[in-house]
Coordinates of C-alpha atoms in Angstrom, one line a residue:
M359 CA 41.0 -31.4 16.4
R360 CA 42.7 -28.7 14.5
T361 CA 40.7 -29.6 11.4
V362 CA 37.5 -29.3 13.4
L363 CA 38.4 -25.9 14.8
V364 CA 39.3 -24.6 11.3
L365 CA 36.0 -25.9 9.9
L366 CA 34.1 -24.2 12.8
A367 CA 35.9 -21.0 12.3
A368 CA 35.1 -21.0 8.6
L369 CA 31.5 -21.8 9.2
A370 CA 31.3 -18.9 11.7
C371 CA 32.9 -16.5 9.2
S372 CA 30.5 -17.7 6.5
T373 CA 27.5 -17.3 8.7
S374 CA 28.6 -13.8 9.7
L375 CA 29.1 -12.8 6.0
M376 CA 25.7 -14.2 5.2
A377 CA 24.1 -12.1 7.9
Q378 CA 25.9 -9.0 6.7
D379 CA 24.8 -9.7 3.1
R380 CA 21.2 -10.2 4.1
S381 CA 21.0 -6.9 5.9
A382 CA 22.5 -4.9 3.0
P383 CA 20.7 -3.9 -0.2
R384 CA 20.8 -6.8 -2.6
Q385 CA 22.6 -6.0 -5.9
A386 CA 19.8 -7.0 -8.2
P387 CA 20.5 -8.7 -11.6
G388 CA 17.2 -7.1 -12.7
P389 CA 16.2 -3.5 -13.3
E390 CA 18.1 -0.6 -11.6
W391 CA 14.8 0.7 -10.2
S392 CA 11.2 -0.5 -10.2
L393 CA 7.8 0.7 -9.0
A394 CA 4.3 -0.7 -8.5
I395 CA 1.1 1.2 -7.6
H396 CA -2.5 0.5 -6.8
G397 CA -5.8 2.3 -6.4
G398 CA -7.9 -0.4 -4.8
A399 CA -9.1 -3.9 -5.6
G400 CA -12.7 -5.2 -5.8
T401 CA -15.5 -6.4 -8.0
L402 CA -14.4 -4.6 -11.1
S403 CA -15.7 -5.6 -14.4
R404 CA -16.0 -4.0 -17.8
S405 CA -19.8 -3.9 -17.4
D406 CA -19.4 -1.6 -14.4
M407 CA -17.4 0.9 -16.4
T408 CA -18.3 3.3 -19.2
P409 CA -15.5 3.8 -21.8
E410 CA -15.1 7.3 -20.5
R411 CA -14.7 6.3 -16.9
D412 CA -12.3 3.5 -17.9
R413 CA -10.1 6.1 -19.7
E414 CA -10.3 8.5 -16.7
Y415 CA -9.1 5.8 -14.2
R416 CA -6.3 4.7 -16.6
A417 CA -5.2 8.3 -17.1
A418 CA -5.2 8.9 -13.3
L419 CA -3.1 5.7 -12.7
Q420 CA -0.7 6.6 -15.4
A421 CA -0.2 10.1 -14.1
A422 CA 0.6 8.7 -10.6
L423 CA 2.9 6.1 -12.1
D424 CA 4.7 8.7 -14.1
A425 CA 5.2 10.9 -11.0
G426 CA 6.9 8.0 -9.3
V427 CA 9.0 7.1 -12.4
R428 CA 10.3 10.7 -12.6
A429 CA 11.5 10.5 -9.0
L430 CA 13.2 7.1 -9.4
A431 CA 14.7 7.8 -12.9
G432 CA 16.1 11.0 -11.6
G433 CA 18.0 9.2 -8.9
G434 CA 15.5 9.8 -6.1
S435 CA 14.9 7.5 -3.2
A436 CA 12.3 4.8 -3.0
L437 CA 10.8 6.5 0.0
D438 CA 10.3 9.8 -1.9
A439 CA 8.9 8.0 -4.9
V440 CA 6.2 6.1 -2.9
Q441 CA 5.2 9.2 -1.0
T442 CA 4.9 11.2 -4.3
V443 CA 2.7 8.6 -5.9
V444 CA 0.4 8.3 -2.8
M445 CA 0.1 12.0 -2.4
Q446 CA -1.1 12.3 -6.0
L447 CA -3.7 9.6 -5.5
E448 CA -4.8 11.1 -2.2
D449 CA -5.6 14.4 -4.1
D450 CA -7.6 12.6 -6.8
A451 CA -11.2 12.3 -5.8
R452 CA -11.6 9.1 -7.9
F453 CA -9.8 7.1 -5.2
N454 CA -10.8 6.5 -1.6
A455 CA -7.9 8.2 0.2
G456 CA -7.6 11.8 1.1
R457 CA -10.0 13.8 -1.1
G458 CA -12.8 11.4 -2.1
A459 CA -12.6 9.3 1.0
V460 CA -15.7 7.4 2.0
F461 CA -18.0 8.7 4.7
T462 CA -18.2 7.2 8.2
W463 CA -21.6 6.3 9.7
D464 CA -21.7 9.8 11.3
G465 CA -21.0 11.5 8.0
G466 CA -17.3 12.4 8.5
H467 CA -14.0 11.1 7.2
E468 CA -11.4 9.1 9.1
L469 CA -8.2 8.7 7.2
D470 CA -5.4 6.1 7.7
A471 CA -1.9 5.9 6.2
A472 CA 1.5 4.3 6.7
I473 CA 4.9 4.4 5.2
M474 CA 8.0 2.2 5.7
D475 CA 11.7 2.4 4.9
G476 CA 13.3 -0.9 4.0
R477 CA 16.8 0.2 4.9
D478 CA 16.2 -0.1 8.7
R479 CA 12.5 -0.9 8.9
S480 CA 11.7 2.4 10.3
A481 CA 8.0 3.2 9.9
G482 CA 5.3 5.8 10.5
A483 CA 1.5 5.5 10.6
V484 CA -1.6 7.5 11.4
A485 CA -5.1 6.3 12.0
G486 CA -8.5 7.9 12.3
V487 CA -7.4 11.4 11.4
G488 CA -9.5 14.2 9.9
G489 CA -8.7 17.3 7.9
I490 CA -5.3 16.2 6.9
R491 CA -4.9 16.8 3.1
N492 CA -2.2 14.1 2.6
P493 CA -2.2 11.6 5.5
I494 CA 0.9 9.9 3.9
T495 CA 2.9 13.1 4.6
L496 CA 1.8 13.0 8.2
A497 CA 2.8 9.3 8.4
R498 CA 6.3 10.2 7.2
K499 CA 6.5 13.0 9.8
V500 CA 5.7 10.5 12.5
M501 CA 8.4 8.2 11.2
E502 CA 11.1 10.9 10.9
E503 CA 10.2 13.4 13.6
S504 CA 8.7 11.5 16.5
P505 CA 9.9 8.6 18.7
H506 CA 6.7 6.6 17.7
V507 CA 5.4 4.4 14.9
M508 CA 1.7 5.1 15.0
L509 CA -0.4 8.1 16.2
S510 CA -4.2 8.3 16.0
G511 CA -7.1 10.7 16.1
K512 CA -6.8 14.0 17.9
G513 CA -3.2 13.3 19.0
A514 CA -2.1 12.7 15.5
E515 CA -3.9 15.9 14.4
A516 CA -2.2 17.9 17.1
F517 CA 1.2 16.5 16.0
A518 CA 0.3 17.5 12.4
A519 CA -0.4 21.1 13.6
E520 CA 2.9 21.3 15.4
H521 CA 4.8 20.1 12.3
G522 CA 3.0 22.3 9.8
V523 CA 1.3 19.5 7.9
A524 CA -1.3 20.8 5.4
T525 CA -5.0 20.6 6.3
M526 CA -8.2 21.3 4.4
P527 CA -11.8 22.0 5.5
A528 CA -13.9 19.0 6.1
D529 CA -16.1 19.5 3.0
W530 CA -13.0 19.5 0.7
F531 CA -12.9 15.7 1.2
D532 CA -16.6 15.2 0.3
T533 CA -17.9 13.8 -3.0
E534 CA -21.5 13.2 -4.0
A535 CA -20.9 9.6 -5.0
R536 CA -19.5 8.7 -1.6
R537 CA -22.4 10.5 0.1
E538 CA -24.9 8.4 -2.0
A539 CA -23.0 5.3 -1.0
L540 CA -23.4 6.1 2.7
E541 CA -27.1 6.9 2.3
K542 CA -27.6 3.5 0.6
V543 CA -25.8 1.7 3.5
K544 CA -28.1 3.4 6.0
S545 CA -31.4 3.2 4.1
E546 CA -31.1 -0.3 2.7
Q547 CA -29.2 -1.7 5.7
V548 CA -26.5 -3.2 3.5
S549 CA -22.8 -3.5 4.1
A550 CA -20.0 -1.4 2.7
L551 CA -19.1 -4.5 0.5
D552 CA -22.5 -4.0 -1.3
V553 CA -21.9 -0.3 -2.2
D554 CA -18.2 -0.1 -2.7
I555 CA -17.3 -1.8 -6.0
K556 CA -13.7 -1.8 -4.8
F557 CA -11.9 -1.6 -1.5
G558 CA -10.7 1.8 -0.7
T559 CA -7.0 2.0 -0.5
V560 CA -4.1 3.5 -2.6
G561 CA -0.5 2.5 -2.4
A562 CA 2.9 2.3 -3.9
V563 CA 6.1 0.2 -3.5
A564 CA 9.5 0.9 -5.0
R565 CA 13.1 -0.2 -5.3
D566 CA 15.6 2.7 -6.0
R567 CA 19.0 2.6 -7.7
A568 CA 20.7 2.2 -4.4
G569 CA 18.8 -1.0 -3.8
N570 CA 16.6 0.4 -1.1
L571 CA 12.9 -0.5 -0.8
A572 CA 9.9 1.4 0.5
A573 CA 6.2 1.0 0.8
A574 CA 3.3 3.5 1.4
T575 CA -0.4 3.0 1.8
S576 CA -3.4 5.4 2.4
T577 CA -7.1 4.9 2.8
G578 CA -10.4 6.3 3.8
G579 CA -11.6 2.9 5.0
M580 CA -15.0 1.4 4.4
T581 CA -18.3 3.2 3.8
G582 CA -20.4 3.6 7.0
K583 CA -17.6 2.4 9.3
R584 CA -18.4 3.0 13.0
W585 CA -16.7 3.2 16.4
N586 CA -13.4 4.5 14.9
R587 CA -12.8 1.3 13.0
I588 CA -9.3 0.9 11.7
G589 CA -8.3 -1.5 8.9
D590 CA -5.0 -3.0 7.8
S591 CA -3.5 0.0 5.9
P592 CA -1.8 1.8 8.8
I593 CA -0.8 -1.5 10.5
I594 CA 2.8 -2.3 9.9
G595 CA 3.0 -5.9 8.8
A596 CA -0.6 -6.2 7.7
G597 CA -1.2 -3.6 5.0
T598 CA 2.2 -2.1 4.7
Y599 CA 5.8 -3.5 5.0
A600 CA 9.3 -3.0 3.6
D601 CA 12.5 -4.7 4.3
N602 CA 15.6 -4.5 2.0
R603 CA 16.3 -8.1 2.6
S604 CA 13.1 -9.3 1.1
C605 CA 10.4 -7.1 -0.4
A606 CA 8.1 -4.1 -0.1
V607 CA 4.3 -4.6 0.0
S608 CA 1.2 -2.4 0.0
A609 CA -2.2 -4.2 0.4
T610 CA -5.8 -3.3 -0.4
G611 CA -8.7 -5.4 0.7
W612 CA -11.0 -6.4 3.5
G613 CA -8.8 -5.2 6.3
E614 CA -10.0 -7.4 9.1
Y615 CA -8.7 -10.5 7.2
F616 CA -5.5 -8.9 6.1
I617 CA -4.8 -8.0 9.8
R618 CA -5.5 -11.6 10.9
V619 CA -3.1 -13.1 8.3
G620 CA -0.5 -10.3 8.7
V621 CA -0.4 -10.2 4.9
A622 CA 2.4 -7.8 4.1
K623 CA 5.0 -9.3 6.5
A624 CA 3.9 -12.9 5.7
I625 CA 4.8 -12.3 2.0
C626 CA 8.1 -10.7 2.9
D627 CA 8.9 -13.6 5.3
R628 CA 8.4 -16.2 2.6
R629 CA 10.9 -14.3 0.5
L630 CA 13.4 -13.7 3.3
L631 CA 13.3 -17.2 4.8
L632 CA 12.5 -19.4 1.8
R633 CA 13.8 -17.2 -1.1
E634 CA 10.5 -18.0 -2.7
D635 CA 9.5 -16.6 -6.0
M636 CA 7.8 -13.3 -5.5
Q637 CA 4.6 -14.2 -7.4
V638 CA 4.4 -17.6 -5.6
A639 CA 4.8 -16.0 -2.2
S640 CA 2.1 -13.3 -2.9
D641 CA -0.4 -15.8 -4.4
T642 CA 0.1 -18.2 -1.5
V643 CA -0.6 -15.6 1.2
L644 CA -3.6 -14.2 -0.7
A645 CA -5.0 -17.7 -1.0
E646 CA -4.9 -17.9 2.8
V647 CA -6.9 -14.7 3.0
K648 CA -9.4 -16.1 0.5
A649 CA -9.7 -19.3 2.5
L650 CA -10.7 -17.3 5.6
G651 CA -13.3 -15.4 3.6
G652 CA -11.5 -12.2 2.7
D653 CA -10.9 -10.4 -0.6
G654 CA -8.3 -8.0 -1.8
G655 CA -4.9 -7.7 -3.4
V656 CA -1.3 -6.6 -3.0
I657 CA 1.5 -4.9 -5.0
V658 CA 5.0 -6.1 -4.3
V659 CA 8.5 -5.2 -5.3
S660 CA 11.3 -7.7 -4.5
D661 CA 14.8 -7.1 -3.3
E662 CA 15.9 -7.9 -6.9
G663 CA 13.5 -5.3 -8.4
E664 CA 10.7 -7.6 -9.6
A665 CA 7.3 -5.9 -9.5
V666 CA 4.3 -8.2 -9.1
F667 CA 0.6 -8.0 -8.5
S668 CA -1.7 -10.6 -6.7
F669 CA -5.4 -10.3 -6.1
N670 CA -8.4 -12.6 -5.6
T671 CA -11.0 -10.1 -6.8
G672 CA -12.5 -9.2 -10.2
G673 CA -9.9 -6.5 -10.7
M674 CA -7.5 -4.1 -9.1
Y675 CA -6.5 -0.6 -10.2
R676 CA -2.8 -1.0 -10.7
G677 CA 0.3 -0.1 -12.6
R678 CA 4.1 -0.8 -12.7
A679 CA 7.2 0.5 -14.3
D680 CA 10.9 -0.1 -14.2
S681 CA 14.2 1.1 -15.7
A682 CA 14.2 -1.7 -18.2
G683 CA 11.3 -0.1 -20.0
L684 CA 8.2 -1.8 -18.4
N685 CA 5.4 0.7 -18.1
E686 CA 1.8 -0.4 -17.8
V687 CA -1.5 0.2 -16.1
A688 CA -4.5 -2.1 -15.8
I689 CA -7.8 -2.6 -14.1
Y690 CA -9.4 -6.0 -14.8
A691 CA -8.3 -9.4 -13.8
D692 CA -7.9 -10.6 -17.5
E693 CA -5.4 -7.9 -18.3

């Protein structure tokens, strides 16, 4: 009996230590810090891009990646790094988030964003907001200065005003290319999938030197969206998720399918529960999205600092870097 009691006590102690270990940042054998970013996935091929446009997108991705690298290399937090990256992409009219966001059916802009801290899984999100220069900044305000996770529409805009979040006039978000896309959707009665060569989302995921993870995602949604449609980007567990015990994920794709699969959390759960290889976990969940009829991609950073991409489209604007010297940007699937 004494032997049994000793074994049970040892098992309880071991289980307790395992639980404690799983909740703390994992001391990775890999890089001290790592970062991955994206600017949307879709039907991207070299035939769709002029050499000049290709260079412009690569330069924009590199600039955003470099901004995040500076934050992490300087000892900054993963949370600050992902916000920095997304803010830069929101201000770049080449991407469908913030300035350059697609038009709704009624000719306006409805912006969504989310951010999540892997340390305690606190999160903030906004949906269907207008006039907010950097929706990701507002999402972080919601996380840190409200008792809520998600605010939407006029309420979120009122909260932004109370907290001094920067706004811009409605026409600051407009671009001619996005207006032409809306006109095509209306005049030719086609879907957003026929006019948007890529899904409109930007995002970043990071692991900092302290072992903490964070994820951030921002989008203008789909061209011609109606009835205050909201996709996966601001939904915690679908388009955005971070947990120090497993991984950080930012998704881009056909939001309705990513919501149904719960893509971001599904990937992290495979890592947490199965200790599955990060690439395998990401590819498996994206295959499920594909099987249902959805397209898109994800960027992921694991608890050990591995940065991976997975997408089931012709390409994805993407980049990654780490403290071991990795630094790359890419667009097409064959890169």
